[in-house]
PDB file of C-alpha atoms in Angstrom:
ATOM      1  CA  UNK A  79     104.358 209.615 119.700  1.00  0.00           C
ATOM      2  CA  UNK A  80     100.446 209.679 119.410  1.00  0.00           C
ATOM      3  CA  UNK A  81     100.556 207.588 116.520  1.00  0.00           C
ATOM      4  CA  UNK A  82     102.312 204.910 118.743  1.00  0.00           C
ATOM      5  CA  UNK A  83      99.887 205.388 121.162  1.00  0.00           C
ATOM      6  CA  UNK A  84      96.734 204.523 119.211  1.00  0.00           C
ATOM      7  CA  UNK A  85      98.868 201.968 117.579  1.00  0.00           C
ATOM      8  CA  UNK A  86      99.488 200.303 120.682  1.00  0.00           C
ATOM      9  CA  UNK A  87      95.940 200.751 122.052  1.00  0.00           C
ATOM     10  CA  UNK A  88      94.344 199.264 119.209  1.00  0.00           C
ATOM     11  CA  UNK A  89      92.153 202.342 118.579  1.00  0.00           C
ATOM     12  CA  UNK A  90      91.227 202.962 115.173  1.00  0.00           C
ATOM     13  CA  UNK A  91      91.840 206.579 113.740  1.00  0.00           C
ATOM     14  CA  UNK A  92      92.398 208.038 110.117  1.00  0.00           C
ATOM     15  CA  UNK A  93      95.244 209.731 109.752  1.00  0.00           C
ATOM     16  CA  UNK A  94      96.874 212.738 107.713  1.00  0.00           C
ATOM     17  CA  UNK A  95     100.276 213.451 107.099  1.00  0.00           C
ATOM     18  CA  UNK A  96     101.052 217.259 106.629  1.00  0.00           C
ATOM     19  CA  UNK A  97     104.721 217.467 104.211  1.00  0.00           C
ATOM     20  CA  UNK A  98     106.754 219.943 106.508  1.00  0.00           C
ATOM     21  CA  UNK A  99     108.774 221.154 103.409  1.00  0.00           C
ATOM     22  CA  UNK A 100     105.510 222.460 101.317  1.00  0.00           C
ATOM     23  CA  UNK A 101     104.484 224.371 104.321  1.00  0.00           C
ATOM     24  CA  UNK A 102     101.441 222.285 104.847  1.00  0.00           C
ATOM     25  CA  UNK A 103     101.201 222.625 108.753  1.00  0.00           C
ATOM     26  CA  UNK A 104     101.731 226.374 108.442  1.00  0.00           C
ATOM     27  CA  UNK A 105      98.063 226.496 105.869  1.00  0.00           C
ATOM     28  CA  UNK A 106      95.322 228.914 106.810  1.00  0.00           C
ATOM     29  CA  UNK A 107      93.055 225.428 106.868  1.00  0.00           C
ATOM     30  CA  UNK A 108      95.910 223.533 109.103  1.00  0.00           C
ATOM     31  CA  UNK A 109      95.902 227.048 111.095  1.00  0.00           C
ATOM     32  CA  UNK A 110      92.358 226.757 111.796  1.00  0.00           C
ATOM     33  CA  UNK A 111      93.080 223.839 113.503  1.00  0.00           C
ATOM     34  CA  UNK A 112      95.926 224.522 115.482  1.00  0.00           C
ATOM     35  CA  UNK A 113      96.607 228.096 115.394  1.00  0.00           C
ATOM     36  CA  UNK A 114     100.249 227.579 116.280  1.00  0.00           C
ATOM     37  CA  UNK A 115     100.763 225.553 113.184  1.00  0.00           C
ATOM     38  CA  UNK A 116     102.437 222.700 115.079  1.00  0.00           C
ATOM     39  CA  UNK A 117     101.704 219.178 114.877  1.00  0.00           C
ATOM     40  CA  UNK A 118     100.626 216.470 115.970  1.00  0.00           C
ATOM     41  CA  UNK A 119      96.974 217.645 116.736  1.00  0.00           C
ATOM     42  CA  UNK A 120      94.469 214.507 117.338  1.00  0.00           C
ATOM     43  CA  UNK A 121      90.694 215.718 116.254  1.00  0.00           C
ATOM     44  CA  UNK A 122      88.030 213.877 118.543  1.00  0.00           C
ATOM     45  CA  UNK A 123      84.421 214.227 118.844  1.00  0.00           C
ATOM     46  CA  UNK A 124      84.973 218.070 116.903  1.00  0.00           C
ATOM     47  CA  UNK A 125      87.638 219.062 119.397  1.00  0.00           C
ATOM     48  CA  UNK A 126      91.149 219.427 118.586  1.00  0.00           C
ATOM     49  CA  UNK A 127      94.262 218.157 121.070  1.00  0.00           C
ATOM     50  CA  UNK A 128      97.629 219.425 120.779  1.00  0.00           C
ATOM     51  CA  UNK A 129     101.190 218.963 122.426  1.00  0.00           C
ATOM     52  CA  UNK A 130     102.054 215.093 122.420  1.00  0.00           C
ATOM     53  CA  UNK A 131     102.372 214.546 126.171  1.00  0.00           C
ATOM     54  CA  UNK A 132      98.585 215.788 126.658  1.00  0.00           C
ATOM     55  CA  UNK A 133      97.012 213.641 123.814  1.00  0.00           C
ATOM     56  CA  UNK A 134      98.967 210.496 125.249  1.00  0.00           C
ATOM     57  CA  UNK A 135      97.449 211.130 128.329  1.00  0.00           C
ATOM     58  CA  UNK A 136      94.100 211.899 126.697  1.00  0.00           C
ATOM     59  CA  UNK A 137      93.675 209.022 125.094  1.00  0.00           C
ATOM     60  CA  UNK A 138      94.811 207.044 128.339  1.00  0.00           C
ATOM     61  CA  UNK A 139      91.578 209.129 129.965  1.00  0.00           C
ATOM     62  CA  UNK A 140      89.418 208.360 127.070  1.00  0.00           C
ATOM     63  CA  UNK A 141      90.070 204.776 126.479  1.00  0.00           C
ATOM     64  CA  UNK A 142      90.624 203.296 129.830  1.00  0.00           C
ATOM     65  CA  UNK A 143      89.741 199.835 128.625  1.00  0.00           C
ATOM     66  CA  UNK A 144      92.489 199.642 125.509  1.00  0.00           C
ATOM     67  CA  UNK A 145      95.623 198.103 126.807  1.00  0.00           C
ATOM     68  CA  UNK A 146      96.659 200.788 129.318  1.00  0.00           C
ATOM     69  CA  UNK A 147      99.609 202.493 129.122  1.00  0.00           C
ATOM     70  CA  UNK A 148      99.589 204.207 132.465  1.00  0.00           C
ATOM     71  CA  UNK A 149     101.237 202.559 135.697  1.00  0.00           C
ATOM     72  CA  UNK A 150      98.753 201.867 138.251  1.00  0.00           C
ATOM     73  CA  UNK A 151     100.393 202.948 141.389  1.00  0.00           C
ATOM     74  CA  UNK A 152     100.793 206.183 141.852  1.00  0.00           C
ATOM     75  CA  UNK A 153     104.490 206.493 142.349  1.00  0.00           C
ATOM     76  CA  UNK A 154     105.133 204.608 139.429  1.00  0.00           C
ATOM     77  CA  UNK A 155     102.779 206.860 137.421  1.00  0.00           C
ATOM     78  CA  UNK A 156     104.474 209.863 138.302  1.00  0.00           C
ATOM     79  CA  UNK A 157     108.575 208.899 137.218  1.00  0.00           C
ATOM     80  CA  UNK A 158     106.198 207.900 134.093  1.00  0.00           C
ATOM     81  CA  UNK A 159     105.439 212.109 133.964  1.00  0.00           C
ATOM     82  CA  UNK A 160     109.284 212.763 135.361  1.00  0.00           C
ATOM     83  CA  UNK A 161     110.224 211.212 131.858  1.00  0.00           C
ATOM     84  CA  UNK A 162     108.033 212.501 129.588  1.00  0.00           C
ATOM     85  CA  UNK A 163     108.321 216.133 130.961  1.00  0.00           C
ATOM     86  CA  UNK A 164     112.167 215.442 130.394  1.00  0.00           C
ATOM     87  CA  UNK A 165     111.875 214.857 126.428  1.00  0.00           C
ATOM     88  CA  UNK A 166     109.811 217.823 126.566  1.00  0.00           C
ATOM     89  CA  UNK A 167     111.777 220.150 128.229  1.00  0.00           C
ATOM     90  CA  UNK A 168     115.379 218.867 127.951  1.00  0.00           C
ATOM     91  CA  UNK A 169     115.809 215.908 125.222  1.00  0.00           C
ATOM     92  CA  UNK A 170     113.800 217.263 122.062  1.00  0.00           C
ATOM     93  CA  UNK A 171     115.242 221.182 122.509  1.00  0.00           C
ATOM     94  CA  UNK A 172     118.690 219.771 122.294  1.00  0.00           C
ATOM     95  CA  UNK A 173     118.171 217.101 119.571  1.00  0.00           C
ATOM     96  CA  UNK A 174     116.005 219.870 117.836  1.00  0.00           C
ATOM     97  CA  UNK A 175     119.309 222.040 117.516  1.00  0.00           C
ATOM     98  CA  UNK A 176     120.972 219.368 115.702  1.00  0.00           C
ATOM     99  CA  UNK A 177     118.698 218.307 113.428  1.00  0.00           C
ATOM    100  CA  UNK A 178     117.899 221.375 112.506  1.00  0.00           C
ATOM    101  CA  UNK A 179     121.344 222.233 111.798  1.00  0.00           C
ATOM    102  CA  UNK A 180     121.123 219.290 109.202  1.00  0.00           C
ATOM    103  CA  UNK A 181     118.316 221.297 107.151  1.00  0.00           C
ATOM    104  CA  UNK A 182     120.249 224.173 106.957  1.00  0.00           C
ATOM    105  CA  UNK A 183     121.763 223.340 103.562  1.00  0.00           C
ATOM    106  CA  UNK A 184     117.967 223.214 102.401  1.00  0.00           C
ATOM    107  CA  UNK A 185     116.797 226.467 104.203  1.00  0.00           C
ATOM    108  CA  UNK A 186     119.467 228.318 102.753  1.00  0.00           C
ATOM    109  CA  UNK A 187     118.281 227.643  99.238  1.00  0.00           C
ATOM    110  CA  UNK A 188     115.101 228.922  99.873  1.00  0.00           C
ATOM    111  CA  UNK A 189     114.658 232.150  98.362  1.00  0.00           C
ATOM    112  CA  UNK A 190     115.173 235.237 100.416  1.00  0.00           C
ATOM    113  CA  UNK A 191     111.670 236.658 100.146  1.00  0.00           C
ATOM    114  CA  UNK A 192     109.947 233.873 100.511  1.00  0.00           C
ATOM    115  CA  UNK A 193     111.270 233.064 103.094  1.00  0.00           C
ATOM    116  CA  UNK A 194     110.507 236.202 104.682  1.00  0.00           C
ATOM    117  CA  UNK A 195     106.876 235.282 103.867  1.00  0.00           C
ATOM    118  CA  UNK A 196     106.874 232.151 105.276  1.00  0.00           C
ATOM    119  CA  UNK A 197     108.461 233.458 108.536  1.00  0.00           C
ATOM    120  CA  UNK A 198     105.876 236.102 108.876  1.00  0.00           C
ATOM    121  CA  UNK A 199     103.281 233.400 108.579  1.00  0.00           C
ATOM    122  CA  UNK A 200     105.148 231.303 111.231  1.00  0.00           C
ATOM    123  CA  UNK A 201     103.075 232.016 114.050  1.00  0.00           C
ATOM    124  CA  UNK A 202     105.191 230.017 117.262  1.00  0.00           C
ATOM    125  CA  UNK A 203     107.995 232.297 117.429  1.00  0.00           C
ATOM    126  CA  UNK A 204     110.337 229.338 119.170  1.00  0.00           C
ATOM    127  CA  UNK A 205     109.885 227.846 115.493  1.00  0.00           C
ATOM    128  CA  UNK A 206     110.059 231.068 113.841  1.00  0.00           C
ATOM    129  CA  UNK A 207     114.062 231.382 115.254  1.00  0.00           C
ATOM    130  CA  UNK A 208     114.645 228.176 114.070  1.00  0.00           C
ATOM    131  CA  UNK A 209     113.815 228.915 110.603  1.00  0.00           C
ATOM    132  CA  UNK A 210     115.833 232.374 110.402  1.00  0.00           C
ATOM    133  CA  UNK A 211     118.800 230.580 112.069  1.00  0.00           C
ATOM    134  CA  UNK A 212     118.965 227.644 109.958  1.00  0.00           C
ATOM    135  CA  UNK A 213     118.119 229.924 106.637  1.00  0.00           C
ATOM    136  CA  UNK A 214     121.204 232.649 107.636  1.00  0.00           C
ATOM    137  CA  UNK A 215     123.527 231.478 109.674  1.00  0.00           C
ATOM    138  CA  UNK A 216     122.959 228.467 111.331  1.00  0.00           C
ATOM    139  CA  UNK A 217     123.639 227.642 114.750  1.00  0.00           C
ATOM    140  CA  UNK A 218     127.644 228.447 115.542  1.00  0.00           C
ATOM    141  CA  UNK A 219     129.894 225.720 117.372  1.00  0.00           C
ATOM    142  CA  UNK A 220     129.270 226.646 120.356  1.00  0.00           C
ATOM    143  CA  UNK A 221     125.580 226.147 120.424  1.00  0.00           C
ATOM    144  CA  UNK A 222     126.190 222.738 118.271  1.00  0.00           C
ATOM    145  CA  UNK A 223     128.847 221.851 121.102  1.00  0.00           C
ATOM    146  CA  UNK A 224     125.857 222.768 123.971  1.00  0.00           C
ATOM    147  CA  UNK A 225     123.668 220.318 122.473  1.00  0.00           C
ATOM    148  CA  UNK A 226     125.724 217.335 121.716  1.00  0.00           C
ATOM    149  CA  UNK A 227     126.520 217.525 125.770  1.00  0.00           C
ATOM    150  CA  UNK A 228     123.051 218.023 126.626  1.00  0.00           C
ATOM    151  CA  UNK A 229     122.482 214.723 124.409  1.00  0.00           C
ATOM    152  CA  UNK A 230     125.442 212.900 126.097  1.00  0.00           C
ATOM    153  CA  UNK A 231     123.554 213.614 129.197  1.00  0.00           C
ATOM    154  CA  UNK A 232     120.171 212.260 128.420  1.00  0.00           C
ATOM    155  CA  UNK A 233     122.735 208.569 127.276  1.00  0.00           C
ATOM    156  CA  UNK A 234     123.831 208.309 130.864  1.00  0.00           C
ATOM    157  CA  UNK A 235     120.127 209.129 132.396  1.00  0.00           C
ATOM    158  CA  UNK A 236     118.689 206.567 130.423  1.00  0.00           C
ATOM    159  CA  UNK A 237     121.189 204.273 130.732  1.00  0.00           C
ATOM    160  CA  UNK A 238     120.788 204.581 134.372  1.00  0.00           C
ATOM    161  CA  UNK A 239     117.334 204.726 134.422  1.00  0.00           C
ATOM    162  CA  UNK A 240     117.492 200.975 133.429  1.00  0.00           C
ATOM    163  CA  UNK A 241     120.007 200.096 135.852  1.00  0.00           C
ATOM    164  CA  UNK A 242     117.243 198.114 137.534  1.00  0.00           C
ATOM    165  CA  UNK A 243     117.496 195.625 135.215  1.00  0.00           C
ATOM    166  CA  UNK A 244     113.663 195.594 133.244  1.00  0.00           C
ATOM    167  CA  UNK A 245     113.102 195.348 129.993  1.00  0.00           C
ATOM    168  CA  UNK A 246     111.532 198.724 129.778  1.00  0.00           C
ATOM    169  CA  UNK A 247     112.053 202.414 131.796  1.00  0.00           C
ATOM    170  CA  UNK A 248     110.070 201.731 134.678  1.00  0.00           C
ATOM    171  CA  UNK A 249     109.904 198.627 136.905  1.00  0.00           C
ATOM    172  CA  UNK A 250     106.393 198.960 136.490  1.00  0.00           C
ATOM    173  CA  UNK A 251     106.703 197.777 132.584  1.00  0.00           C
ATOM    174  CA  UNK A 252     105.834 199.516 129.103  1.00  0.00           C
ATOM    175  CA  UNK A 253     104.504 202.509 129.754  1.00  0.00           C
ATOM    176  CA  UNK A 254     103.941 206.317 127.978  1.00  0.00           C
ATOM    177  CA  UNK A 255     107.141 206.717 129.229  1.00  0.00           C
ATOM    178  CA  UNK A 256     108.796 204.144 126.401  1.00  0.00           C
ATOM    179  CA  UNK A 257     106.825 205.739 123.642  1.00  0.00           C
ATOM    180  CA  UNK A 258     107.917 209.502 124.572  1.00  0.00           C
ATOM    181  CA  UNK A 259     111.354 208.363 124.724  1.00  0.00           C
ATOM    182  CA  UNK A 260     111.083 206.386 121.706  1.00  0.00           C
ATOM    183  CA  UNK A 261     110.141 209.497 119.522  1.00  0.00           C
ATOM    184  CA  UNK A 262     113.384 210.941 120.020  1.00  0.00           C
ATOM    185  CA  UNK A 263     115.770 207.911 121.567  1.00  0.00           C
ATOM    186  CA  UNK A 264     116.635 206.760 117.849  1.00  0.00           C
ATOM    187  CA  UNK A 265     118.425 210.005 116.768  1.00  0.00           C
ATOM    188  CA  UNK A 266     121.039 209.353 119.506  1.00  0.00           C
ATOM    189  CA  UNK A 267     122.667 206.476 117.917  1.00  0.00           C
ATOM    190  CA  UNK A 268     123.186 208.905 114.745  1.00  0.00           C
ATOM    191  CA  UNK A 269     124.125 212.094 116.318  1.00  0.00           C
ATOM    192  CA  UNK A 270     126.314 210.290 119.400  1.00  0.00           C
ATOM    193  CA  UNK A 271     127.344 206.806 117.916  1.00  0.00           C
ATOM    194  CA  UNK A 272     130.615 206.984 120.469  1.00  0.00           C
ATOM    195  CA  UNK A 273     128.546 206.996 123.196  1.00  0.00           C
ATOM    196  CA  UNK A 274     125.255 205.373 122.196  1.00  0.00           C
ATOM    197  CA  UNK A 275     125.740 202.120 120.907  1.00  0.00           C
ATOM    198  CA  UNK A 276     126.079 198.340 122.974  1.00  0.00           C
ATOM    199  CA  UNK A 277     129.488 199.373 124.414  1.00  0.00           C
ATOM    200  CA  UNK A 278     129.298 201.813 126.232  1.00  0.00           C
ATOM    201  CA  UNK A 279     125.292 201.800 126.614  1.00  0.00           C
ATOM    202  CA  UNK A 280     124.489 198.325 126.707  1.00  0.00           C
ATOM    203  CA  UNK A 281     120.979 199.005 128.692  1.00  0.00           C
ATOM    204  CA  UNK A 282     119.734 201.589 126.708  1.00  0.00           C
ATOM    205  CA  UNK A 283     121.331 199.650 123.384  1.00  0.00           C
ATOM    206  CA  UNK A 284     119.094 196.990 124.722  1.00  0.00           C
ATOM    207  CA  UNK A 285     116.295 199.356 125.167  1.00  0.00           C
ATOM    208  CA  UNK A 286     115.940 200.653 122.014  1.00  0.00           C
ATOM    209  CA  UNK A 287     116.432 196.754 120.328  1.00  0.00           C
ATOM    210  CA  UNK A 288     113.107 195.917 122.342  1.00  0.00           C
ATOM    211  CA  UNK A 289     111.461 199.250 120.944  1.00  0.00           C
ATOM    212  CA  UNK A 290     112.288 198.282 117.337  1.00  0.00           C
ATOM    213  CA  UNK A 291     111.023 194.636 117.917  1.00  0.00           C
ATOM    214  CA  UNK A 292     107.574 195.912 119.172  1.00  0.00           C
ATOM    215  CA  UNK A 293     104.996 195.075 116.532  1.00  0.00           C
ATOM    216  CA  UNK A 294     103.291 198.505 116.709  1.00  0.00           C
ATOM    217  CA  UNK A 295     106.585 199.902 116.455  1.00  0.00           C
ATOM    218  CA  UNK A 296     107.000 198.607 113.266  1.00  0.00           C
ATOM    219  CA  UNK A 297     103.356 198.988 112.217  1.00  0.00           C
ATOM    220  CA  UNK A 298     104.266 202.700 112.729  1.00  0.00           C
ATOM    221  CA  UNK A 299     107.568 202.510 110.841  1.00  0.00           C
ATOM    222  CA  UNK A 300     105.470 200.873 108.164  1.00  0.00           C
ATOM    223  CA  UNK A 301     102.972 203.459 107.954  1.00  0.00           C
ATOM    224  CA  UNK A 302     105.594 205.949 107.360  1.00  0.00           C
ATOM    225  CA  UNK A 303     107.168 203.825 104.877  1.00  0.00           C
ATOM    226  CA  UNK A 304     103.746 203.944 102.681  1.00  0.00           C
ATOM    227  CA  UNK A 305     103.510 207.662 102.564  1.00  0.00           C
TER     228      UNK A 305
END
């Protein structure tokens, strides 16, 4: 979602893409940076930013002047925080099951001792179960069937959270709360296509149409494209 952000700001920024399956964000150098070996990290004036939520709102803090992505009012500003708190806390955990689930086929290949390497190197230890769960034995039906309802969930919130009939999640317009939902929104129509497509979520269908069309959306999606 930072990448959106400065996108969308019109900030310019160098980037670096770390490859996930060579390790690259779990590097002594990477370390150095973040020592939890977890991206995305934005580097300003010598000072590093984690956790995607707080750099959002940094860069709303230190670029007031870029098109602002922060409702004025108060009120308004604070169901902004409601929704990113709720991809946080709720919507990433449960889509993180399933996706992970999907690289189990790859983690299982990985050889058993380096892969006890690699997890001794893994210093977040929330990532750390992941990794043994996905490399042994993967997360059981149960735990698959927890997520997919916590996911059905976060369809009807959303769909009601445009009930009042704007193009975007608050009345207010486009806001940090779009982008945050944006970063995970997309899996839904994969993981839940009975339940998340113009049916039987026509708002949030709708919703995520208008995301795609955004021109820094797709300056994003073209920037991934490239690497």
């Amino acid at each position: 979602t930072p990448l959106l952000c400065l996108i969308e700001k019109g900030l310019s920024f160098e980037d670096r893409f770390l490859n996930s399956r060579r390790w690259e964000h779990h590097s002594p150098e990477f370390q150095a940076i973040n020592p939890q070996g977890m991206v995305p990290v934005l580097l300003h004036d010598g000072r590093a930013i984690t956790e995607s939520t707080v750099i959002n709102e940094y860069l709303e803090d230190m670029f007031p002047d870029a098109p602002p992505l922060r409702p004025a009012d108060p009120f308004e500003r604070a169901r902004m925080r409601v929704w990113t708190k709720y991809v946080d806390e709720y919507f990433c955990p449960a889509l993180t099951v399933i996706g992970a689930q999907g690289a189990k086929t790859y983690a299982a290949a990985i050889d058993k001792a380096e892969m006890a390497a690699r997890l001794a190197r893994m210093p977040n230890a929330e990532v750390r179960r992941k990794w043994e769960t996905i490399s042994t034995t993967g997360y059981n039906e149960d735990e698959l069937a927890q997520a997919r309802a916590k996911l059905s969930r976060v369809v009807a919130r959303m769909e009601e959270g445009l009930v009042h009939g704007g193009d975007w999640m608050l009345e207010s317009g486009y806001s940090l709360a779009d982008i945050k939902l944006y970063s995970m929104a997309p899996g839904l129509e994969r993981v839940l296509p009975d339940q998340c497509n113009a049916d039987a979520a026509p708002r949030l269908h709708g919703w995520l149409r208008r995301m795609e069309a955004r021109p820094a959306v797709q300056a994003m999606r073209a920037r991934d494209y490239q690497r």
